[in-house]
């Protein structure tokens, strides 16, 4: 068992990412971590964290929160299926850092499989390849997600140790469908606009589905690795 446990809470965006992490933990005996499905997006997540009945558990003294999920690449260095561990998150020029000790412990445990990265948090879906590359250069960021900065700002203010481990689901060479209209204001996915967005860009949709399946499988494996001590296949 890794020496950095216990990780009190794992936060994962709801839906397929949450299910992948739960599958990774399903065969682990003795894991004391609570897995919590969080809404997608900055505003829904902040609202959730402020009002969640699980707040007392998240904010307990010396508690450790691990945020897991998938992300998009903003750099040629990272491609589909790569495991990344965040050093920090940037949003509109502001920066929030992950807990260094916690991050270092995670990195040393899965060092051969994981890259330390700088992340950009976006309040909308970044779907076009040119914009991904431009944002990567502008903010010196490697990957993008929609929750990281909000989570760090909330937990850092509360003095809770946070680390972020994600898997790349789309690269910066290809567009993915514009899924902005498919995300509800409460951070859930709306199946009908999602289907329309996918149908409008079938090639990009096929690529996104393939990349997401690869990333979710890796997410499941790395979860199992972390909590069981098994090696990645």
PDB file of C-alpha atoms in Angstrom:
ATOM      1  CA  UNK A   1       0.000   0.000   0.000  1.00  0.00           C
ATOM      2  CA  UNK A   2       1.435   3.425  -0.891  1.00  0.00           C
ATOM      3  CA  UNK A   3       2.793   5.349   2.090  1.00  0.00           C
ATOM      4  CA  UNK A   4       0.922   8.574   1.253  1.00  0.00           C
ATOM      5  CA  UNK A   5      -2.526   7.204   1.989  1.00  0.00           C
ATOM      6  CA  UNK A   6      -5.068   7.891   3.314  1.00  0.00           C
ATOM      7  CA  UNK A   7      -6.575  10.086   0.650  1.00  0.00           C
ATOM      8  CA  UNK A   8      -9.844  11.042   2.303  1.00  0.00           C
ATOM      9  CA  UNK A   9     -11.841  12.094  -0.741  1.00  0.00           C
ATOM     10  CA  UNK A  10     -11.574  11.617  -4.497  1.00  0.00           C
ATOM     11  CA  UNK A  11     -13.526  14.157  -6.539  1.00  0.00           C
ATOM     12  CA  UNK A  12     -14.346  13.184 -10.132  1.00  0.00           C
ATOM     13  CA  UNK A  13     -16.566  14.867 -12.734  1.00  0.00           C
ATOM     14  CA  UNK A  14     -19.918  13.060 -12.866  1.00  0.00           C
ATOM     15  CA  UNK A  15     -20.721  10.552 -15.595  1.00  0.00           C
ATOM     16  CA  UNK A  16     -18.177   8.384 -17.392  1.00  0.00           C
ATOM     17  CA  UNK A  17     -15.156   9.711 -15.466  1.00  0.00           C
ATOM     18  CA  UNK A  18     -16.764   8.993 -12.098  1.00  0.00           C
ATOM     19  CA  UNK A  19     -17.724   5.489 -13.243  1.00  0.00           C
ATOM     20  CA  UNK A  20     -14.164   4.780 -14.464  1.00  0.00           C
ATOM     21  CA  UNK A  21     -12.680   5.721 -11.075  1.00  0.00           C
ATOM     22  CA  UNK A  22     -15.287   3.602  -9.258  1.00  0.00           C
ATOM     23  CA  UNK A  23     -14.416   0.640 -11.503  1.00  0.00           C
ATOM     24  CA  UNK A  24     -10.738   1.137 -10.687  1.00  0.00           C
ATOM     25  CA  UNK A  25     -11.512   1.018  -6.970  1.00  0.00           C
ATOM     26  CA  UNK A  26     -14.025  -1.846  -7.150  1.00  0.00           C
ATOM     27  CA  UNK A  27     -11.394  -4.573  -6.823  1.00  0.00           C
ATOM     28  CA  UNK A  28      -9.398  -2.764  -4.123  1.00  0.00           C
ATOM     29  CA  UNK A  29      -9.896  -4.037  -0.598  1.00  0.00           C
ATOM     30  CA  UNK A  30      -9.407  -1.712   2.321  1.00  0.00           C
ATOM     31  CA  UNK A  31      -9.587   1.602   0.424  1.00  0.00           C
ATOM     32  CA  UNK A  32     -10.995   4.178   2.809  1.00  0.00           C
ATOM     33  CA  UNK A  33     -11.388   6.923   0.201  1.00  0.00           C
ATOM     34  CA  UNK A  34     -14.820   8.328  -0.571  1.00  0.00           C
ATOM     35  CA  UNK A  35     -15.445   8.930  -4.266  1.00  0.00           C
ATOM     36  CA  UNK A  36     -17.660  11.937  -4.961  1.00  0.00           C
ATOM     37  CA  UNK A  37     -19.164  12.865  -8.343  1.00  0.00           C
ATOM     38  CA  UNK A  38     -18.845  16.614  -8.975  1.00  0.00           C
ATOM     39  CA  UNK A  39     -20.562  18.828 -11.571  1.00  0.00           C
ATOM     40  CA  UNK A  40     -18.742  19.823 -14.757  1.00  0.00           C
ATOM     41  CA  UNK A  41     -17.642  23.449 -15.036  1.00  0.00           C
ATOM     42  CA  UNK A  42     -16.400  26.226 -12.774  1.00  0.00           C
ATOM     43  CA  UNK A  43     -19.627  27.844 -11.539  1.00  0.00           C
ATOM     44  CA  UNK A  44     -21.559  24.606 -10.920  1.00  0.00           C
ATOM     45  CA  UNK A  45     -18.551  23.177  -9.057  1.00  0.00           C
ATOM     46  CA  UNK A  46     -18.151  26.225  -6.814  1.00  0.00           C
ATOM     47  CA  UNK A  47     -21.859  26.169  -5.968  1.00  0.00           C
ATOM     48  CA  UNK A  48     -21.611  22.457  -5.209  1.00  0.00           C
ATOM     49  CA  UNK A  49     -18.535  22.800  -2.982  1.00  0.00           C
ATOM     50  CA  UNK A  50     -20.058  25.664  -1.023  1.00  0.00           C
ATOM     51  CA  UNK A  51     -23.339  23.843  -0.378  1.00  0.00           C
ATOM     52  CA  UNK A  52     -22.376  20.169  -0.410  1.00  0.00           C
ATOM     53  CA  UNK A  53     -23.511  18.098   2.577  1.00  0.00           C
ATOM     54  CA  UNK A  54     -20.082  16.415   2.353  1.00  0.00           C
ATOM     55  CA  UNK A  55     -18.335  19.680   3.168  1.00  0.00           C
ATOM     56  CA  UNK A  56     -17.473  18.668   6.706  1.00  0.00           C
ATOM     57  CA  UNK A  57     -15.639  15.644   5.364  1.00  0.00           C
ATOM     58  CA  UNK A  58     -13.823  17.579   2.599  1.00  0.00           C
ATOM     59  CA  UNK A  59     -12.682  20.269   5.015  1.00  0.00           C
ATOM     60  CA  UNK A  60     -11.678  18.123   7.990  1.00  0.00           C
ATOM     61  CA  UNK A  61      -8.248  18.998   9.436  1.00  0.00           C
ATOM     62  CA  UNK A  62      -5.374  17.264   7.604  1.00  0.00           C
ATOM     63  CA  UNK A  63      -7.763  15.836   5.018  1.00  0.00           C
ATOM     64  CA  UNK A  64      -6.396  15.165   1.543  1.00  0.00           C
ATOM     65  CA  UNK A  65      -8.446  15.554  -1.606  1.00  0.00           C
ATOM     66  CA  UNK A  66      -7.437  13.970  -4.905  1.00  0.00           C
ATOM     67  CA  UNK A  67      -9.162  15.318  -8.013  1.00  0.00           C
ATOM     68  CA  UNK A  68      -9.221  12.878 -10.921  1.00  0.00           C
ATOM     69  CA  UNK A  69     -10.714  12.872 -14.425  1.00  0.00           C
ATOM     70  CA  UNK A  70      -9.795  13.562 -18.035  1.00  0.00           C
ATOM     71  CA  UNK A  71      -8.402  16.691 -19.701  1.00  0.00           C
ATOM     72  CA  UNK A  72      -7.470  18.101 -23.101  1.00  0.00           C
ATOM     73  CA  UNK A  73      -3.908  18.622 -24.312  1.00  0.00           C
ATOM     74  CA  UNK A  74      -2.627  22.086 -25.249  1.00  0.00           C
ATOM     75  CA  UNK A  75       0.841  20.852 -26.214  1.00  0.00           C
ATOM     76  CA  UNK A  76       2.393  18.444 -28.727  1.00  0.00           C
ATOM     77  CA  UNK A  77       4.175  16.825 -25.780  1.00  0.00           C
ATOM     78  CA  UNK A  78       0.980  15.242 -24.437  1.00  0.00           C
ATOM     79  CA  UNK A  79      -1.319  12.954 -26.357  1.00  0.00           C
ATOM     80  CA  UNK A  80      -4.340  10.709 -25.772  1.00  0.00           C
ATOM     81  CA  UNK A  81      -3.885   8.318 -22.858  1.00  0.00           C
ATOM     82  CA  UNK A  82      -1.036  10.241 -21.173  1.00  0.00           C
ATOM     83  CA  UNK A  83      -1.326  10.489 -17.388  1.00  0.00           C
ATOM     84  CA  UNK A  84      -0.641  13.957 -15.997  1.00  0.00           C
ATOM     85  CA  UNK A  85      -0.186  15.292 -12.481  1.00  0.00           C
ATOM     86  CA  UNK A  86      -0.858  18.995 -12.028  1.00  0.00           C
ATOM     87  CA  UNK A  87       1.594  21.415 -10.464  1.00  0.00           C
ATOM     88  CA  UNK A  88      -0.818  24.329 -10.701  1.00  0.00           C
ATOM     89  CA  UNK A  89      -3.849  25.773 -12.500  1.00  0.00           C
ATOM     90  CA  UNK A  90      -4.195  29.155 -14.199  1.00  0.00           C
ATOM     91  CA  UNK A  91      -7.420  31.044 -14.895  1.00  0.00           C
ATOM     92  CA  UNK A  92      -7.491  34.551 -16.375  1.00  0.00           C
ATOM     93  CA  UNK A  93      -3.933  35.196 -15.257  1.00  0.00           C
ATOM     94  CA  UNK A  94      -4.469  34.008 -11.669  1.00  0.00           C
ATOM     95  CA  UNK A  95      -2.648  30.921 -10.436  1.00  0.00           C
ATOM     96  CA  UNK A  96      -3.456  28.331  -7.783  1.00  0.00           C
ATOM     97  CA  UNK A  97      -0.902  25.689  -6.798  1.00  0.00           C
ATOM     98  CA  UNK A  98      -1.490  22.055  -5.909  1.00  0.00           C
ATOM     99  CA  UNK A  99      -0.103  20.812  -2.598  1.00  0.00           C
ATOM    100  CA  UNK A 100       3.585  20.171  -3.266  1.00  0.00           C
ATOM    101  CA  UNK A 101       4.178  17.432  -0.716  1.00  0.00           C
ATOM    102  CA  UNK A 102       1.096  15.458  -1.742  1.00  0.00           C
ATOM    103  CA  UNK A 103       1.919  15.923  -5.454  1.00  0.00           C
ATOM    104  CA  UNK A 104       5.546  14.863  -4.947  1.00  0.00           C
ATOM    105  CA  UNK A 105       4.454  11.707  -3.112  1.00  0.00           C
ATOM    106  CA  UNK A 106       2.038  10.775  -5.896  1.00  0.00           C
ATOM    107  CA  UNK A 107       4.673  11.510  -8.526  1.00  0.00           C
ATOM    108  CA  UNK A 108       7.307   9.355  -6.862  1.00  0.00           C
ATOM    109  CA  UNK A 109       4.827   6.489  -6.600  1.00  0.00           C
ATOM    110  CA  UNK A 110       3.839   6.453 -10.296  1.00  0.00           C
ATOM    111  CA  UNK A 111       6.836   8.360 -11.678  1.00  0.00           C
ATOM    112  CA  UNK A 112       7.420   6.275 -14.804  1.00  0.00           C
ATOM    113  CA  UNK A 113       3.821   6.641 -15.929  1.00  0.00           C
ATOM    114  CA  UNK A 114       3.060  10.268 -15.139  1.00  0.00           C
ATOM    115  CA  UNK A 115       4.163  13.742 -16.286  1.00  0.00           C
ATOM    116  CA  UNK A 116       4.109  16.888 -14.143  1.00  0.00           C
ATOM    117  CA  UNK A 117       2.179  19.589 -16.010  1.00  0.00           C
ATOM    118  CA  UNK A 118       0.850  23.123 -15.798  1.00  0.00           C
ATOM    119  CA  UNK A 119      -2.886  23.410 -16.369  1.00  0.00           C
ATOM    120  CA  UNK A 120      -5.299  25.992 -17.685  1.00  0.00           C
ATOM    121  CA  UNK A 121      -8.882  26.017 -16.413  1.00  0.00           C
ATOM    122  CA  UNK A 122     -11.546  27.206 -18.860  1.00  0.00           C
ATOM    123  CA  UNK A 123     -15.153  28.222 -18.246  1.00  0.00           C
ATOM    124  CA  UNK A 124     -16.164  26.758 -21.628  1.00  0.00           C
ATOM    125  CA  UNK A 125     -15.267  23.796 -23.839  1.00  0.00           C
ATOM    126  CA  UNK A 126     -12.048  24.392 -25.815  1.00  0.00           C
ATOM    127  CA  UNK A 127     -12.796  22.405 -28.943  1.00  0.00           C
ATOM    128  CA  UNK A 128     -10.739  23.795 -31.846  1.00  0.00           C
ATOM    129  CA  UNK A 129      -7.142  22.664 -32.346  1.00  0.00           C
ATOM    130  CA  UNK A 130      -5.796  26.149 -33.236  1.00  0.00           C
ATOM    131  CA  UNK A 131      -7.315  27.607 -30.063  1.00  0.00           C
ATOM    132  CA  UNK A 132      -5.839  24.802 -27.950  1.00  0.00           C
ATOM    133  CA  UNK A 133      -2.355  25.524 -29.277  1.00  0.00           C
ATOM    134  CA  UNK A 134      -2.798  29.291 -28.902  1.00  0.00           C
ATOM    135  CA  UNK A 135      -3.974  28.985 -25.302  1.00  0.00           C
ATOM    136  CA  UNK A 136      -1.106  26.615 -24.523  1.00  0.00           C
ATOM    137  CA  UNK A 137       1.399  29.173 -25.793  1.00  0.00           C
ATOM    138  CA  UNK A 138      -0.329  32.206 -24.244  1.00  0.00           C
ATOM    139  CA  UNK A 139      -0.541  30.750 -20.742  1.00  0.00           C
ATOM    140  CA  UNK A 140       2.467  28.361 -20.903  1.00  0.00           C
ATOM    141  CA  UNK A 141       0.019  25.571 -20.067  1.00  0.00           C
ATOM    142  CA  UNK A 142       0.164  21.894 -21.056  1.00  0.00           C
ATOM    143  CA  UNK A 143      -3.445  20.783 -20.521  1.00  0.00           C
ATOM    144  CA  UNK A 144      -6.929  22.237 -20.061  1.00  0.00           C
ATOM    145  CA  UNK A 145      -9.922  21.306 -17.914  1.00  0.00           C
ATOM    146  CA  UNK A 146     -13.071  22.989 -16.595  1.00  0.00           C
ATOM    147  CA  UNK A 147     -12.801  22.483 -12.828  1.00  0.00           C
ATOM    148  CA  UNK A 148      -9.196  22.648 -11.618  1.00  0.00           C
ATOM    149  CA  UNK A 149      -8.756  26.305 -10.670  1.00  0.00           C
ATOM    150  CA  UNK A 150     -12.108  26.496  -8.872  1.00  0.00           C
ATOM    151  CA  UNK A 151     -11.335  23.403  -6.807  1.00  0.00           C
ATOM    152  CA  UNK A 152      -7.860  24.621  -5.889  1.00  0.00           C
ATOM    153  CA  UNK A 153      -9.067  28.094  -4.950  1.00  0.00           C
ATOM    154  CA  UNK A 154     -11.762  26.623  -2.697  1.00  0.00           C
ATOM    155  CA  UNK A 155      -9.585  24.020  -0.958  1.00  0.00           C
ATOM    156  CA  UNK A 156      -6.448  26.173  -0.696  1.00  0.00           C
ATOM    157  CA  UNK A 157      -8.500  28.842   1.076  1.00  0.00           C
ATOM    158  CA  UNK A 158      -9.689  26.152   3.501  1.00  0.00           C
ATOM    159  CA  UNK A 159      -6.182  24.791   4.093  1.00  0.00           C
ATOM    160  CA  UNK A 160      -6.958  21.385   2.561  1.00  0.00           C
ATOM    161  CA  UNK A 161      -4.206  19.509   0.675  1.00  0.00           C
ATOM    162  CA  UNK A 162      -5.182  18.924  -2.958  1.00  0.00           C
ATOM    163  CA  UNK A 163      -3.536  17.017  -5.796  1.00  0.00           C
ATOM    164  CA  UNK A 164      -4.862  16.555  -9.337  1.00  0.00           C
ATOM    165  CA  UNK A 165      -4.338  13.524 -11.510  1.00  0.00           C
ATOM    166  CA  UNK A 166      -5.909  13.386 -14.961  1.00  0.00           C
ATOM    167  CA  UNK A 167      -5.653  11.520 -18.250  1.00  0.00           C
ATOM    168  CA  UNK A 168      -5.496  13.242 -21.646  1.00  0.00           C
ATOM    169  CA  UNK A 169      -8.564  12.440 -23.779  1.00  0.00           C
ATOM    170  CA  UNK A 170      -7.958  14.750 -26.774  1.00  0.00           C
ATOM    171  CA  UNK A 171      -4.786  16.132 -28.365  1.00  0.00           C
ATOM    172  CA  UNK A 172      -4.042  19.614 -29.716  1.00  0.00           C
ATOM    173  CA  UNK A 173      -3.764  18.496 -33.354  1.00  0.00           C
ATOM    174  CA  UNK A 174      -7.448  17.846 -33.997  1.00  0.00           C
ATOM    175  CA  UNK A 175     -10.770  19.516 -33.296  1.00  0.00           C
ATOM    176  CA  UNK A 176     -13.338  17.894 -31.046  1.00  0.00           C
ATOM    177  CA  UNK A 177     -17.076  18.690 -31.320  1.00  0.00           C
ATOM    178  CA  UNK A 178     -18.178  21.924 -29.661  1.00  0.00           C
ATOM    179  CA  UNK A 179     -20.028  20.522 -26.649  1.00  0.00           C
ATOM    180  CA  UNK A 180     -20.691  23.869 -24.945  1.00  0.00           C
ATOM    181  CA  UNK A 181     -24.470  23.694 -25.504  1.00  0.00           C
ATOM    182  CA  UNK A 182     -24.570  20.169 -24.054  1.00  0.00           C
ATOM    183  CA  UNK A 183     -23.495  21.277 -20.561  1.00  0.00           C
ATOM    184  CA  UNK A 184     -26.409  22.364 -18.373  1.00  0.00           C
ATOM    185  CA  UNK A 185     -26.128  25.263 -15.931  1.00  0.00           C
ATOM    186  CA  UNK A 186     -25.965  22.758 -13.059  1.00  0.00           C
ATOM    187  CA  UNK A 187     -22.906  21.058 -14.575  1.00  0.00           C
ATOM    188  CA  UNK A 188     -24.694  17.975 -15.898  1.00  0.00           C
ATOM    189  CA  UNK A 189     -24.610  16.782 -19.505  1.00  0.00           C
ATOM    190  CA  UNK A 190     -27.721  17.122 -21.637  1.00  0.00           C
ATOM    191  CA  UNK A 191     -27.942  14.077 -23.957  1.00  0.00           C
ATOM    192  CA  UNK A 192     -29.942  15.719 -26.767  1.00  0.00           C
ATOM    193  CA  UNK A 193     -27.660  18.719 -27.508  1.00  0.00           C
ATOM    194  CA  UNK A 194     -24.722  16.357 -26.970  1.00  0.00           C
ATOM    195  CA  UNK A 195     -26.017  14.053 -29.714  1.00  0.00           C
ATOM    196  CA  UNK A 196     -26.629  16.986 -32.079  1.00  0.00           C
ATOM    197  CA  UNK A 197     -23.123  18.375 -31.497  1.00  0.00           C
ATOM    198  CA  UNK A 198     -21.643  14.952 -32.245  1.00  0.00           C
ATOM    199  CA  UNK A 199     -23.744  14.531 -35.419  1.00  0.00           C
ATOM    200  CA  UNK A 200     -22.696  17.945 -36.718  1.00  0.00           C
ATOM    201  CA  UNK A 201     -19.025  16.965 -36.623  1.00  0.00           C
ATOM    202  CA  UNK A 202     -18.935  13.205 -37.172  1.00  0.00           C
ATOM    203  CA  UNK A 203     -15.181  12.863 -37.737  1.00  0.00           C
ATOM    204  CA  UNK A 204     -14.367  14.956 -34.687  1.00  0.00           C
ATOM    205  CA  UNK A 205     -16.998  13.016 -32.735  1.00  0.00           C
ATOM    206  CA  UNK A 206     -15.471   9.657 -33.669  1.00  0.00           C
ATOM    207  CA  UNK A 207     -12.060  10.923 -32.609  1.00  0.00           C
ATOM    208  CA  UNK A 208     -13.410  12.255 -29.302  1.00  0.00           C
ATOM    209  CA  UNK A 209     -15.203   8.998 -28.503  1.00  0.00           C
ATOM    210  CA  UNK A 210     -12.112   6.934 -29.283  1.00  0.00           C
ATOM    211  CA  UNK A 211      -9.882   9.257 -27.245  1.00  0.00           C
ATOM    212  CA  UNK A 212     -12.301   9.335 -24.332  1.00  0.00           C
ATOM    213  CA  UNK A 213     -12.557   5.534 -24.214  1.00  0.00           C
ATOM    214  CA  UNK A 214      -8.753   5.255 -24.178  1.00  0.00           C
ATOM    215  CA  UNK A 215      -8.465   7.918 -21.461  1.00  0.00           C
ATOM    216  CA  UNK A 216     -11.215   6.386 -19.322  1.00  0.00           C
ATOM    217  CA  UNK A 217      -9.581   2.955 -19.467  1.00  0.00           C
ATOM    218  CA  UNK A 218      -6.273   4.500 -18.370  1.00  0.00           C
ATOM    219  CA  UNK A 219      -8.074   6.453 -15.626  1.00  0.00           C
ATOM    220  CA  UNK A 220      -9.535   3.200 -14.327  1.00  0.00           C
ATOM    221  CA  UNK A 221      -6.096   1.545 -14.409  1.00  0.00           C
ATOM    222  CA  UNK A 222      -4.243   4.378 -12.693  1.00  0.00           C
ATOM    223  CA  UNK A 223      -6.910   4.511  -9.953  1.00  0.00           C
ATOM    224  CA  UNK A 224      -6.419   0.809  -9.354  1.00  0.00           C
ATOM    225  CA  UNK A 225      -2.633   1.237  -9.390  1.00  0.00           C
ATOM    226  CA  UNK A 226      -2.724   4.019  -6.814  1.00  0.00           C
ATOM    227  CA  UNK A 227      -4.905   2.237  -4.311  1.00  0.00           C
ATOM    228  CA  UNK A 228      -3.919  -1.390  -4.778  1.00  0.00           C
ATOM    229  CA  UNK A 229      -0.222  -1.179  -5.608  1.00  0.00           C
ATOM    230  CA  UNK A 230      -0.754  -3.110  -8.865  1.00  0.00           C
ATOM    231  CA  UNK A 231       1.331  -2.021 -11.846  1.00  0.00           C
ATOM    232  CA  UNK A 232      -0.174  -0.433 -14.933  1.00  0.00           C
ATOM    233  CA  UNK A 233      -0.529  -2.884 -17.818  1.00  0.00           C
TER     234      UNK A 233
END
